C-alpha positions as protocol buffer text, in pm:
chain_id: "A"
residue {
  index: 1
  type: UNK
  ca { x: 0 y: 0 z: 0 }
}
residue {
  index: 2
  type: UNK
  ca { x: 99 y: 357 z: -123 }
}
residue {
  index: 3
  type: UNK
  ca { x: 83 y: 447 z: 335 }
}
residue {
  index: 4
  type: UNK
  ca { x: 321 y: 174 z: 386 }
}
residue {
  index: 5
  type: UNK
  ca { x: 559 y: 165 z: 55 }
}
residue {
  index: 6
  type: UNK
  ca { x: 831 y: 411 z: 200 }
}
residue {
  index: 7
  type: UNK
  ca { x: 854 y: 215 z: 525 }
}
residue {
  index: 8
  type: UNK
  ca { x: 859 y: -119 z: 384 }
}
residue {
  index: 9
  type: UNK
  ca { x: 1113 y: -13 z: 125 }
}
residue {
  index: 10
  type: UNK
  ca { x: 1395 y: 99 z: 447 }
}
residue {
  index: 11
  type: UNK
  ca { x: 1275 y: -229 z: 621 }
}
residue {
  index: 12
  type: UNK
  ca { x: 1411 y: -435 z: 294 }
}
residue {
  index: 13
  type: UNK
  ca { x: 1673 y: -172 z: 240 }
}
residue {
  index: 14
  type: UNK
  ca { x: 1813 y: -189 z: 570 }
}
residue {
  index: 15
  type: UNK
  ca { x: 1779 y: -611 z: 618 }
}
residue {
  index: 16
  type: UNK
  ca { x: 1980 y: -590 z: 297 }
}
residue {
  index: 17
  type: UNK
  ca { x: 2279 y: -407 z: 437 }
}
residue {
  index: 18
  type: UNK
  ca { x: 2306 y: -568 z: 724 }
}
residue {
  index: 19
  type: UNK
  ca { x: 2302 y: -942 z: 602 }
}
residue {
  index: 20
  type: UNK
  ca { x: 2618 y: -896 z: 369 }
}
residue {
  index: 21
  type: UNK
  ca { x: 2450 y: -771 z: 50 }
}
residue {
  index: 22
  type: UNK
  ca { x: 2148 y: -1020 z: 99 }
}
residue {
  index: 23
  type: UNK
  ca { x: 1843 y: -1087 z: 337 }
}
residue {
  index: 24
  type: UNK
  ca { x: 1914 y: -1383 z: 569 }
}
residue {
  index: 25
  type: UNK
  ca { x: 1674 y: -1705 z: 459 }
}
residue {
  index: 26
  type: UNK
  ca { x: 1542 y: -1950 z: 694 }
}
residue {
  index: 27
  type: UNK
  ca { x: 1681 y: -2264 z: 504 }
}
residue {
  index: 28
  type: UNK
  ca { x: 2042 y: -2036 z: 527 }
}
residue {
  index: 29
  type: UNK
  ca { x: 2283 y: -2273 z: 676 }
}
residue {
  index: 30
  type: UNK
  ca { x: 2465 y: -1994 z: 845 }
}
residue {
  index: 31
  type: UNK
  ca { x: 2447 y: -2024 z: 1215 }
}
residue {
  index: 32
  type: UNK
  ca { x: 2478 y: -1664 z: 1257 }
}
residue {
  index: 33
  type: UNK
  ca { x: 2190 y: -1552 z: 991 }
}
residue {
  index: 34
  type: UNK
  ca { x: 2003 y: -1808 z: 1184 }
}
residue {
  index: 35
  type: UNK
  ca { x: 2041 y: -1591 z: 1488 }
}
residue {
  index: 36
  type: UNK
  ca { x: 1959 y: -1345 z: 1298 }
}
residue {
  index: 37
  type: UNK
  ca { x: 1632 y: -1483 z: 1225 }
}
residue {
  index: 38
  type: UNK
  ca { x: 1506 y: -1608 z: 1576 }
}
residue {
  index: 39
  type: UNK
  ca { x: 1609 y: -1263 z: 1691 }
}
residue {
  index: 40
  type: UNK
  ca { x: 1370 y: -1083 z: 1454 }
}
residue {
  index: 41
  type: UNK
  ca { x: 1089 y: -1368 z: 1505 }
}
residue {
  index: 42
  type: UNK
  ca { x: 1186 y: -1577 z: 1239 }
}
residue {
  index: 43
  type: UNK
  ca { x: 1039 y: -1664 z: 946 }
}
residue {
  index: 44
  type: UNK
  ca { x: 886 y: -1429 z: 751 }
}
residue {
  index: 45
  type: UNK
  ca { x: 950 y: -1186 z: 991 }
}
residue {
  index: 46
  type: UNK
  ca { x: 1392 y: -1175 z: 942 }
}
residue {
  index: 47
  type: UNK
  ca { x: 1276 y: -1033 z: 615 }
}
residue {
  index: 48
  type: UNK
  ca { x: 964 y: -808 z: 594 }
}
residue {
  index: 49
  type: UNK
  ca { x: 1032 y: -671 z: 926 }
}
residue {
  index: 50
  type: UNK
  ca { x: 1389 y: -665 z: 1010 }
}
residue {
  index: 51
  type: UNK
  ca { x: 1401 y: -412 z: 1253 }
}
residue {
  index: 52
  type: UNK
  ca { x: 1100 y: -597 z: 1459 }
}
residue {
  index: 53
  type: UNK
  ca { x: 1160 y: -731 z: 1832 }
}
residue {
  index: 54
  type: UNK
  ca { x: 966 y: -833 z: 2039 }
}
residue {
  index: 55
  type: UNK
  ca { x: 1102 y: -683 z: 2348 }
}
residue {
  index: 56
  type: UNK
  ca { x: 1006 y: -351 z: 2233 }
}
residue {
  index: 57
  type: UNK
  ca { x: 735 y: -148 z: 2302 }
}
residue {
  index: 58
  type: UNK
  ca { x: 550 y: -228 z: 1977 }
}
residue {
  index: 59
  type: UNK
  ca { x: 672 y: -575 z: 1980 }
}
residue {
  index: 60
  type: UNK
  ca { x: 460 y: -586 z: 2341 }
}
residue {
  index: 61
  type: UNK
  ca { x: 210 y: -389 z: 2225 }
}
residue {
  index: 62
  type: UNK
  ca { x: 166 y: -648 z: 1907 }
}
residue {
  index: 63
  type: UNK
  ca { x: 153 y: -930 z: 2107 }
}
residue {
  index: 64
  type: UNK
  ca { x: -121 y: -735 z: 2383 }
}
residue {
  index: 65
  type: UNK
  ca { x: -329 y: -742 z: 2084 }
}
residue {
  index: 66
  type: UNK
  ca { x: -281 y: -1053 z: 1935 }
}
residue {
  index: 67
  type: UNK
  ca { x: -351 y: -1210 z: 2296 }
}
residue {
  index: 68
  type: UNK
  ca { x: -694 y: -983 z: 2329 }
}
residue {
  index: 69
  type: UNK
  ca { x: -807 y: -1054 z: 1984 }
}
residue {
  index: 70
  type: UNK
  ca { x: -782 y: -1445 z: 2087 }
}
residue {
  index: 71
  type: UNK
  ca { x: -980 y: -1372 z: 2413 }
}
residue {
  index: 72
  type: UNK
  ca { x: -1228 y: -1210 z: 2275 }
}
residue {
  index: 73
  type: UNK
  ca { x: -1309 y: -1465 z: 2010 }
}
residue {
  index: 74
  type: UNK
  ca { x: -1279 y: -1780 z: 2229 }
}
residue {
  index: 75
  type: UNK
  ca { x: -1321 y: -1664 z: 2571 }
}
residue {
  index: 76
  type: UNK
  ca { x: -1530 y: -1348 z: 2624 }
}
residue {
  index: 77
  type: UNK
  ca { x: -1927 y: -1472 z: 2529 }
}
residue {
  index: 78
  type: UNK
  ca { x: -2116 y: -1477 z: 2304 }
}
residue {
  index: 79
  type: UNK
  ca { x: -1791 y: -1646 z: 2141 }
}
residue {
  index: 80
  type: UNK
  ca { x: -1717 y: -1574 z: 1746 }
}
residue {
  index: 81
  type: UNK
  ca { x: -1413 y: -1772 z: 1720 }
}
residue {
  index: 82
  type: UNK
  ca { x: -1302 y: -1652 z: 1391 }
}
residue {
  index: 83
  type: UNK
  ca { x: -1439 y: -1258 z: 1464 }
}
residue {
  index: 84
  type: UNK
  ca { x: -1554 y: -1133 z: 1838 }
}
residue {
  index: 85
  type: UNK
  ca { x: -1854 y: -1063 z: 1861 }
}
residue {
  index: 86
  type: UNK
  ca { x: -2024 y: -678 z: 1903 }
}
residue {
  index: 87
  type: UNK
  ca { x: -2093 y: -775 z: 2267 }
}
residue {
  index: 88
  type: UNK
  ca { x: -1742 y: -940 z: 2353 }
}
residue {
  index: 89
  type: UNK
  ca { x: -1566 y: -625 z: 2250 }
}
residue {
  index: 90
  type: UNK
  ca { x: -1833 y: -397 z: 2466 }
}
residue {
  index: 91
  type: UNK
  ca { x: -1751 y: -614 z: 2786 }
}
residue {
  index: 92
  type: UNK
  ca { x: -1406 y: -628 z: 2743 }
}
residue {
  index: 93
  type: UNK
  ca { x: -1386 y: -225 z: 2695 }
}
residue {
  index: 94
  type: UNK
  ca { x: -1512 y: -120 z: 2353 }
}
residue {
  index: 95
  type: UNK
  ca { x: -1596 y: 282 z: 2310 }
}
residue {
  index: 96
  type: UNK
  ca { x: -1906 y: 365 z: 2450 }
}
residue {
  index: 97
  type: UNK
  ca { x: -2039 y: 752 z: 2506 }
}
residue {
  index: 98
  type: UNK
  ca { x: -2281 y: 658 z: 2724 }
}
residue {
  index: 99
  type: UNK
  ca { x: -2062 y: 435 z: 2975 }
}
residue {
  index: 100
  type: UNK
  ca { x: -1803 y: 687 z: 3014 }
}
residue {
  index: 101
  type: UNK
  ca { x: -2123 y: 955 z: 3070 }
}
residue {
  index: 102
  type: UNK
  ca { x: -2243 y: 717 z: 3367 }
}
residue {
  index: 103
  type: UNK
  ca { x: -1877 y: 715 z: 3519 }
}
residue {
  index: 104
  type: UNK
  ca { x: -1870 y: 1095 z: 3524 }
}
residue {
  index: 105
  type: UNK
  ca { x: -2209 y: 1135 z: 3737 }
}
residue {
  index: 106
  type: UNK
  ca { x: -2159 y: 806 z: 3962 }
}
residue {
  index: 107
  type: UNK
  ca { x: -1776 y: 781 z: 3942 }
}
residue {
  index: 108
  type: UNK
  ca { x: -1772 y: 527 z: 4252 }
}
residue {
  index: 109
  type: UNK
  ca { x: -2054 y: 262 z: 4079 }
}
residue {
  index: 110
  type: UNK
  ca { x: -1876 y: 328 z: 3719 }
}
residue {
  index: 111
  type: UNK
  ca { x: -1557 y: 419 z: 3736 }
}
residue {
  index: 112
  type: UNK
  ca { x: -1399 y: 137 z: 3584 }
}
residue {
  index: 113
  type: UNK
  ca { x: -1617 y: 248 z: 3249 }
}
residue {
  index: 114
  type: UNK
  ca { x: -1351 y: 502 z: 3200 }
}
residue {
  index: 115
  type: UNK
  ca { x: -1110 y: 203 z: 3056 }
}
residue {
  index: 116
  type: UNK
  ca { x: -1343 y: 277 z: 2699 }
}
residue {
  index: 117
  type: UNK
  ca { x: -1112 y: 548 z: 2653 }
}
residue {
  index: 118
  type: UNK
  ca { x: -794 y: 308 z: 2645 }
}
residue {
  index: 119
  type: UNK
  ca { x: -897 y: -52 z: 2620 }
}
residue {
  index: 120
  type: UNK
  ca { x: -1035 y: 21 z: 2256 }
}
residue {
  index: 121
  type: UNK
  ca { x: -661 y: 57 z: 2098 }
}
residue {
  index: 122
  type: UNK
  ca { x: -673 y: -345 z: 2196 }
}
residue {
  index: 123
  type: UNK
  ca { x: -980 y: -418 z: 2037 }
}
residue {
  index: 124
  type: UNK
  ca { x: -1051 y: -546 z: 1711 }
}
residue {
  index: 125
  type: UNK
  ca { x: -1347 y: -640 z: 1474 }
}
residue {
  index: 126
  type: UNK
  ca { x: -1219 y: -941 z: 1233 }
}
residue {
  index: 127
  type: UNK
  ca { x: -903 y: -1078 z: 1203 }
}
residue {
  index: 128
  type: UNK
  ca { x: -894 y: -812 z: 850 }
}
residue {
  index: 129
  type: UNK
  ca { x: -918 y: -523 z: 1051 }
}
residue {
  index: 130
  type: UNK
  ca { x: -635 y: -671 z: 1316 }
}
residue {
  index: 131
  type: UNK
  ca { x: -422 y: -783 z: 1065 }
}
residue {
  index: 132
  type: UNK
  ca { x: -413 y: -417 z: 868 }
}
residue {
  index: 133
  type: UNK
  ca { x: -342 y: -246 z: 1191 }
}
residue {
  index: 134
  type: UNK
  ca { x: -44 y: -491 z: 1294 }
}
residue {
  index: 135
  type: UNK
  ca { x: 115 y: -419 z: 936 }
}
residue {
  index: 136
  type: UNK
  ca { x: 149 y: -106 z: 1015 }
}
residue {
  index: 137
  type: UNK
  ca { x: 238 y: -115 z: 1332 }
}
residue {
  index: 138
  type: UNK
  ca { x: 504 y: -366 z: 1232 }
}
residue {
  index: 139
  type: UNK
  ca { x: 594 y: -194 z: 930 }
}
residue {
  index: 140
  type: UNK
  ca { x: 639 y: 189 z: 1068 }
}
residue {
  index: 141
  type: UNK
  ca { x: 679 y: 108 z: 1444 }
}
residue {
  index: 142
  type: UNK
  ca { x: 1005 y: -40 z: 1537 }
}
residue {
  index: 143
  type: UNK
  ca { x: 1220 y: 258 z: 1346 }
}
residue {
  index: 144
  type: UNK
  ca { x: 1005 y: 496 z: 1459 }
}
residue {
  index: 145
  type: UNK
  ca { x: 1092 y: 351 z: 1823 }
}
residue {
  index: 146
  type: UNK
  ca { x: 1425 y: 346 z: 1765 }
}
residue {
  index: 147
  type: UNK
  ca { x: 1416 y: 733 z: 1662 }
}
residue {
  index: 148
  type: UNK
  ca { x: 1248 y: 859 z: 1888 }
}
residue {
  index: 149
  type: UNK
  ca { x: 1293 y: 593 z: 2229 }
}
residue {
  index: 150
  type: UNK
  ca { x: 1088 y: 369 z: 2427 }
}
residue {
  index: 151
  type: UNK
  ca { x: 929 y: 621 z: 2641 }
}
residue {
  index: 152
  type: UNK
  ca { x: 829 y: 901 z: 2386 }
}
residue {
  index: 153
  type: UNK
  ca { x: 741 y: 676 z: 2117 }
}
residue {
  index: 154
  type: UNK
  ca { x: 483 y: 460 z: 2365 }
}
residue {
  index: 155
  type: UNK
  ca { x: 345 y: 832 z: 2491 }
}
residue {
  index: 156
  type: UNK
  ca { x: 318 y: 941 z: 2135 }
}
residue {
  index: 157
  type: UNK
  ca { x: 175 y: 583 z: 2015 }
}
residue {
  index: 158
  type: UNK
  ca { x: -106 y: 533 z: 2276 }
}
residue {
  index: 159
  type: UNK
  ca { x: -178 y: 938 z: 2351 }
}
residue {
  index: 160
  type: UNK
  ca { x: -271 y: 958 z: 1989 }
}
residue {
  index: 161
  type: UNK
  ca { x: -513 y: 619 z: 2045 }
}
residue {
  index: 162
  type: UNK
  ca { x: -638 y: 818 z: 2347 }
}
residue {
  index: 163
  type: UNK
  ca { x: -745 y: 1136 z: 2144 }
}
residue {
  index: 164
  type: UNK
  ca { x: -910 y: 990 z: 1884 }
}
residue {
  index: 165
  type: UNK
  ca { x: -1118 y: 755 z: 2121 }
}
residue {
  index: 166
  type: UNK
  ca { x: -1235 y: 1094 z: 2291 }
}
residue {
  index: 167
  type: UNK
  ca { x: -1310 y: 1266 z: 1981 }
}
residue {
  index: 168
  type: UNK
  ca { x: -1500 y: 907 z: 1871 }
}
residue {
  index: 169
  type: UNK
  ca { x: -1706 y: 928 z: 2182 }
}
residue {
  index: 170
  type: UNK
  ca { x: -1726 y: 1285 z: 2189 }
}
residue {
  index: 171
  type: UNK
  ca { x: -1945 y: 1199 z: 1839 }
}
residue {
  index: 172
  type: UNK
  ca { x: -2112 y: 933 z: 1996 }
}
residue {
  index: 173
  type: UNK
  ca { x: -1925 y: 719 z: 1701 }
}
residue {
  index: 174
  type: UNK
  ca { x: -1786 y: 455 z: 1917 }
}
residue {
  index: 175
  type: UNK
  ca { x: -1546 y: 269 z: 1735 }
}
residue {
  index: 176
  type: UNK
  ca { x: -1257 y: 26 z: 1810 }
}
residue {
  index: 177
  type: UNK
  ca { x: -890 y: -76 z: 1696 }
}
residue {
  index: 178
  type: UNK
  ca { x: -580 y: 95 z: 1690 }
}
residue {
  index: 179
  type: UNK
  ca { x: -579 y: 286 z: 1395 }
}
residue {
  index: 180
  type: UNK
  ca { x: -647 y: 564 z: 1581 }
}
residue {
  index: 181
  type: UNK
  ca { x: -301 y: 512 z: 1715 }
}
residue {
  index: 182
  type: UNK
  ca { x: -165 y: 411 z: 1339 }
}
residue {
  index: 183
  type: UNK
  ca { x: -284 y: 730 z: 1225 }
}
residue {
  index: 184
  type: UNK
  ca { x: -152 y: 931 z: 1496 }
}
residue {
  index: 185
  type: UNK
  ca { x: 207 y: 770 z: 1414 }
}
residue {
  index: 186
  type: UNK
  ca { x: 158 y: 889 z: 1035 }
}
residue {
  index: 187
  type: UNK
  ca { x: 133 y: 1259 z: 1160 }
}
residue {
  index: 188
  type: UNK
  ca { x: 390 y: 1232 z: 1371 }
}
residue {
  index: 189
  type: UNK
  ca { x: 609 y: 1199 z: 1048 }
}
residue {
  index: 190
  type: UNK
  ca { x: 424 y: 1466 z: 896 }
}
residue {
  index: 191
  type: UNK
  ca { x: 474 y: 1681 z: 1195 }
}
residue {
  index: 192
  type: UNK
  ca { x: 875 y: 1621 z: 1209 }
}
residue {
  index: 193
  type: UNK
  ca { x: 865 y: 1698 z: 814 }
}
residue {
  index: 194
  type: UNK
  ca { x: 698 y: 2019 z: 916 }
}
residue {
  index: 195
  type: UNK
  ca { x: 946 y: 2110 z: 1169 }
}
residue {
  index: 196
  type: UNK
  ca { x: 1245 y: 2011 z: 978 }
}
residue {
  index: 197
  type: UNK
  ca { x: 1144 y: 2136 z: 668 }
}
residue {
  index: 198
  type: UNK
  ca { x: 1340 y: 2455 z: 606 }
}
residue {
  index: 199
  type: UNK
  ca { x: 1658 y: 2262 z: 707 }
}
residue {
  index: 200
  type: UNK
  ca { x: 1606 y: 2023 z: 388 }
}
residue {
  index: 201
  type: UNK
  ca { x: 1731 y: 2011 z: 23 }
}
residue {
  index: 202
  type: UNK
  ca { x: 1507 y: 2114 z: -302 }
}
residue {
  index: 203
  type: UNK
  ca { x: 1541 y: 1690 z: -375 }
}
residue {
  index: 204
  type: UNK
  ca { x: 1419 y: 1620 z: -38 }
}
residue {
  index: 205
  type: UNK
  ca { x: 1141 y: 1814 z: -36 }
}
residue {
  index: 206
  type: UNK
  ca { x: 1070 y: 1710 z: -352 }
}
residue {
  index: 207
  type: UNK
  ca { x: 1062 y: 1353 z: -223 }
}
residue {
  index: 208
  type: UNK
  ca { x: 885 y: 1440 z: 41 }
}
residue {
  index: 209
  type: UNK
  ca { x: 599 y: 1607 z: -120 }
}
residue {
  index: 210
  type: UNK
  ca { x: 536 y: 1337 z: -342 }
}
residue {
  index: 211
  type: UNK
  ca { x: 526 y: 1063 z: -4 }
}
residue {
  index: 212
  type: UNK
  ca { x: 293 y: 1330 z: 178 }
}
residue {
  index: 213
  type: UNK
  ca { x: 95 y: 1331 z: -137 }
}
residue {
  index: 214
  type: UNK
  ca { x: 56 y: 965 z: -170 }
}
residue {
  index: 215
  type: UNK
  ca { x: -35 y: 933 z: 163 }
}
residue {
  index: 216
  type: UNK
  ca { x: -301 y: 1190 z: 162 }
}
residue {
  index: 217
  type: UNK
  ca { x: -451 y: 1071 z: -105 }
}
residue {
  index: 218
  type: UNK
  ca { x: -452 y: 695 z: 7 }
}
residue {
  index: 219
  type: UNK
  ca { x: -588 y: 794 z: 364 }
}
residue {
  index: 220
  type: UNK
  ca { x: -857 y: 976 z: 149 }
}
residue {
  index: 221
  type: UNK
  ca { x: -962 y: 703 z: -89 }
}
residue {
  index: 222
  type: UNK
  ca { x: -995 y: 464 z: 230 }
}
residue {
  index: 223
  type: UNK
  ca { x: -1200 y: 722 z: 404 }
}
residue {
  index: 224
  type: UNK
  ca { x: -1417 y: 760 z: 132 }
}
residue {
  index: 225
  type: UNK
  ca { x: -1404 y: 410 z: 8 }
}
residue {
  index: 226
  type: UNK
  ca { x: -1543 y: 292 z: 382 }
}
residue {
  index: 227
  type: UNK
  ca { x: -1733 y: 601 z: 439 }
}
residue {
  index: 228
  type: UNK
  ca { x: -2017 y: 411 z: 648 }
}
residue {
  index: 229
  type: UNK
  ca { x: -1773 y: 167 z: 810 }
}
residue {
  index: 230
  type: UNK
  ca { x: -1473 y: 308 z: 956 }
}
residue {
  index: 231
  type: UNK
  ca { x: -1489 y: 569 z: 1246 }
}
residue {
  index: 232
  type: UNK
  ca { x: -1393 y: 900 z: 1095 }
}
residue {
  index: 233
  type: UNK
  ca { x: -1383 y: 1064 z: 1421 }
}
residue {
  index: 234
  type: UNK
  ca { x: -1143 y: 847 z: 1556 }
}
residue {
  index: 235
  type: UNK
  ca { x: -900 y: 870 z: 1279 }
}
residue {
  index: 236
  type: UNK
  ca { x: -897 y: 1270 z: 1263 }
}
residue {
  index: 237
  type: UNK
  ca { x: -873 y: 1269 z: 1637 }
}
residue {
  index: 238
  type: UNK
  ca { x: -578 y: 994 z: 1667 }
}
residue {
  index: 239
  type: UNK
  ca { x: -390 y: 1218 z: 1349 }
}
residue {
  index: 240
  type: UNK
  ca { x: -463 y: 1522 z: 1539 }
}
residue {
  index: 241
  type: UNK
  ca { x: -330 y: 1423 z: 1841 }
}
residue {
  index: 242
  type: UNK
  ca { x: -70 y: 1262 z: 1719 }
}
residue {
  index: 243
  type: UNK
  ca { x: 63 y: 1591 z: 1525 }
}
residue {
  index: 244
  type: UNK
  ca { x: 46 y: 1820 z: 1857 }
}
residue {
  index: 245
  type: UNK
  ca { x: 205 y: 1602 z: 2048 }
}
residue {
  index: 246
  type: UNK
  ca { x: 481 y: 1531 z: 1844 }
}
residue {
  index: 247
  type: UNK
  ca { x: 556 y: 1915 z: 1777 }
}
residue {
  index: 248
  type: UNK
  ca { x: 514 y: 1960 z: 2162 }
}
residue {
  index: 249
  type: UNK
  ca { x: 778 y: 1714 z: 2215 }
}
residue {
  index: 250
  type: UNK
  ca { x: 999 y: 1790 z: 1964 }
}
residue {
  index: 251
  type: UNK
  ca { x: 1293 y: 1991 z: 2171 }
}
residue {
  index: 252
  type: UNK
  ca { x: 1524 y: 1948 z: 1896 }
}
residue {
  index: 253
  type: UNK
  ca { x: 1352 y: 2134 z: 1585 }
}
residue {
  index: 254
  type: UNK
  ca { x: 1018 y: 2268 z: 1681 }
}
residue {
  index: 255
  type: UNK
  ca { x: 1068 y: 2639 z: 1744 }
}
residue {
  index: 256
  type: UNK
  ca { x: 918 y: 2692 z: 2136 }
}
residue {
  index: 257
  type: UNK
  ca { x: 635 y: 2895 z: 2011 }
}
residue {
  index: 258
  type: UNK
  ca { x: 509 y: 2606 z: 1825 }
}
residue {
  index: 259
  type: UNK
  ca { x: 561 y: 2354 z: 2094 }
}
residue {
  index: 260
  type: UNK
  ca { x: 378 y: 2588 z: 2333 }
}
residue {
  index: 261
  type: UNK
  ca { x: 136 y: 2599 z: 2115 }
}
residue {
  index: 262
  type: UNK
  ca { x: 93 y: 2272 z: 1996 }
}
residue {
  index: 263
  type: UNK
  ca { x: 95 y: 2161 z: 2367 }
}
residue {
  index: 264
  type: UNK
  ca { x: -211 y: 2407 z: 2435 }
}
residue {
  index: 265
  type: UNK
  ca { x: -414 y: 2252 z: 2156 }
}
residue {
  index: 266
  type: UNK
  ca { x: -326 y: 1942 z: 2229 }
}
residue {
  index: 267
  type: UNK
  ca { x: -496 y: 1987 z: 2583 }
}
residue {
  index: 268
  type: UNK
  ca { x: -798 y: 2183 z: 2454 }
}
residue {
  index: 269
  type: UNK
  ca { x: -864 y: 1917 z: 2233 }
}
residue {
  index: 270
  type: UNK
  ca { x: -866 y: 1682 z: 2519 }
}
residue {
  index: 271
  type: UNK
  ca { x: -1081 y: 1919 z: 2740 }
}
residue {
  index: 272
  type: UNK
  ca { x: -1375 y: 1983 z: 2529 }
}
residue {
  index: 273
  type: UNK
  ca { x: -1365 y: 1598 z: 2398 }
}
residue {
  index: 274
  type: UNK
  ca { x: -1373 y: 1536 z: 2777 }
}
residue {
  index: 275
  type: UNK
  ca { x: -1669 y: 1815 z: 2841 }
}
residue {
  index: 276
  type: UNK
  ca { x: -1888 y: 1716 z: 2539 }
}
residue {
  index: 277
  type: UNK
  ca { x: -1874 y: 1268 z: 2691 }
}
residue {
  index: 278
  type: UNK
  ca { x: -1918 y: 1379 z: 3117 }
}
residue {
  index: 279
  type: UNK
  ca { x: -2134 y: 1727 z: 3124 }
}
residue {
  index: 280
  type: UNK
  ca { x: -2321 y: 1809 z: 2759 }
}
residue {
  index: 281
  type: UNK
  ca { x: -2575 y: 1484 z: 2805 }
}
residue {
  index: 282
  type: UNK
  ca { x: -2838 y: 1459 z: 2592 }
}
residue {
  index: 283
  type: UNK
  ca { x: -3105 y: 1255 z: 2857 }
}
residue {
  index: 284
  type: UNK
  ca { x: -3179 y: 1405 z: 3157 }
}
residue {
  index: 285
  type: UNK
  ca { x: -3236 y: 1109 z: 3349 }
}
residue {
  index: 286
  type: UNK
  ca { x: -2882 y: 976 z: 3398 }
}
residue {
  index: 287
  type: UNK
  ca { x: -2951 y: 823 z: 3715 }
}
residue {
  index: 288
  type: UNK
  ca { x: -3233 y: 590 z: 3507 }
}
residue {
  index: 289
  type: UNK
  ca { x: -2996 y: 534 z: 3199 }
}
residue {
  index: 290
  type: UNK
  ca { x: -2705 y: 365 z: 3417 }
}
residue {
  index: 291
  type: UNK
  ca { x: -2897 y: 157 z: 3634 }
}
residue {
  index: 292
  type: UNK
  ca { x: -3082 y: -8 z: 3287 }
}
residue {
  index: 293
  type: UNK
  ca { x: -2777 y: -24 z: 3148 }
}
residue {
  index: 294
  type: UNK
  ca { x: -2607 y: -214 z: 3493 }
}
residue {
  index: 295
  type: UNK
  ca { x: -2882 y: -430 z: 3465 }
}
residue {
  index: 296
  type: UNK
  ca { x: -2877 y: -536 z: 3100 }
}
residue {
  index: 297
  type: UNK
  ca { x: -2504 y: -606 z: 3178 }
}
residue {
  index: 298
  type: UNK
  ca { x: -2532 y: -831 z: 3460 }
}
residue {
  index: 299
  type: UNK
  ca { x: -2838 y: -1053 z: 3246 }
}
residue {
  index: 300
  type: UNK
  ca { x: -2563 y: -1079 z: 2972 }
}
residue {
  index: 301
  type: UNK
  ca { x: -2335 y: -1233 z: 3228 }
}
């Protein structure tokens, strides 16, 4: 895919170099490509993802995921098996307006509903919609770990997941899955294009507009293409976020007027998302709406 081309391309690039002019191969008889291999995960993974690990944040984060999506299918009732079920998802955490609403005017009988603003990032519809998001996260997240470190890459990664799951359930939307946090790690590389962009050559930039381009347009088509499907919200919000926060954080390029800034949208964002799910309520009669809803819960136990 056009999103994932540039990233994939490194990947290869880089597996390349490091292998002696050629990507290690799981019938290699070299003990030390072999290493190699297991270090990476092995087969396919030595060469599609050569700069995977799993003791890495996204390598832990990957395998949180994988580990839900099995729970939910075979564990959490009504089973699916193959896909979790609508239900499943809710119980285990999925977004849900109203939940949070109930934990903001009873926060000691709901407070655990808050987790819908997290837990979602785990959760997944089918095994297409996991397996798209774990390309990605595969593809683009282990060099954008090692740029940026554990710490700030996992902040930027899930508090880009976290703003587009508010501005989801600010819209009542209520989606699930991580692309909220895949498309917050796509603006982060637009943002540190932004910031770095007077430093770079006419062929860069060149380069660069045409990858920014072909992004745009792909994100677009899928958009578009899934217009009734995908949550919208959630995507614009995880981008969003993702974009402040990485200008906020960047010490190195971003100017201090933009990080100040950045950082103050960043939180404004949050704070109306947050205002619009606890205090703007449609119903009146709160107190009515999360005791049905406790109720209906407990008979689905």
């Amino acid at each position: 895919k056009l999103v994932f081309s540039s990233v994939m391309a490194a990947n290869l690039e880089a597996g390349y170099a490091a292998h002696g002019g050629r990507l290690p191969s799981p019938w290699d008889d070299d003990e030390s490509l072999r290493d190699q291999s297991l270090r990476y995960g092995g087969f396919p993974f030595d060469r599609i993802f050569p700069s995977f690990t799993w003791r890495s944040v996204i390598g832990v984060t990957v395998a949180v995921q994988l580990i839900v999506y099995i729970v939910s299918c075979a564990i959490v009732t009504p089973r699916g098996w193959v896909a979790p079920s609508n239900l499943a998802n809710w119980k285990l955490g999925s977004s849900d307006s109203i939940q949070e609403a109930c934990a903001s005017e009873f926060p000691f009988a709901y407070w655990y509903e808050l987790r819908r603003m997290f837990v979602p990032i785990f959760l997944h519809g089918n095994i297409l919609h996991i397996a798209l998001n774990l390309y990605f996260e595969l593809s683009a997240g282990p060099d954008m770990e090692a740029q940026f470190g554990p710490f700030r890459f996992a902040l930027l990664f899930f508090a880009s997941g976290v703003s587009g799951n508010l501005l989801s359930d600010a819209f009542a939307t209520n989606g699930v899955g991580a692309s909220t946090s895949c498309y917050g790690i796509i603006a982060v590389s637009f943002a540190s294009l932004a910031v770095q962009w007077g430093g770079l050559s006419s062929e860069q930039k060149q380069a660069a507009q045409q990858r920014v381009m072909q992004t745009v347009g792909f994100l677009l088509f899928w958009e578009l293409m899934n217009w009734n499907v995908i949550d919208h919200y959630g995507h614009g919000g995880g981008f969003l976020g993702g974009f402040l926060l990485a200008v906020a954080l960047d010490k190195q390029h971003a100017k201090p007027t933009w990080r100040m800034a950045s950082a103050v949208l960043f939180g404004f964002m949050a704070v109306l998302c947050a205002l619009k799910i606890f205090f703007f309520h449609q119903e009146d009669n709160w107190k009515l709406i999360c005791a049905q809803r406790a109720a209906w819960y407990s008979a689905q136990q």
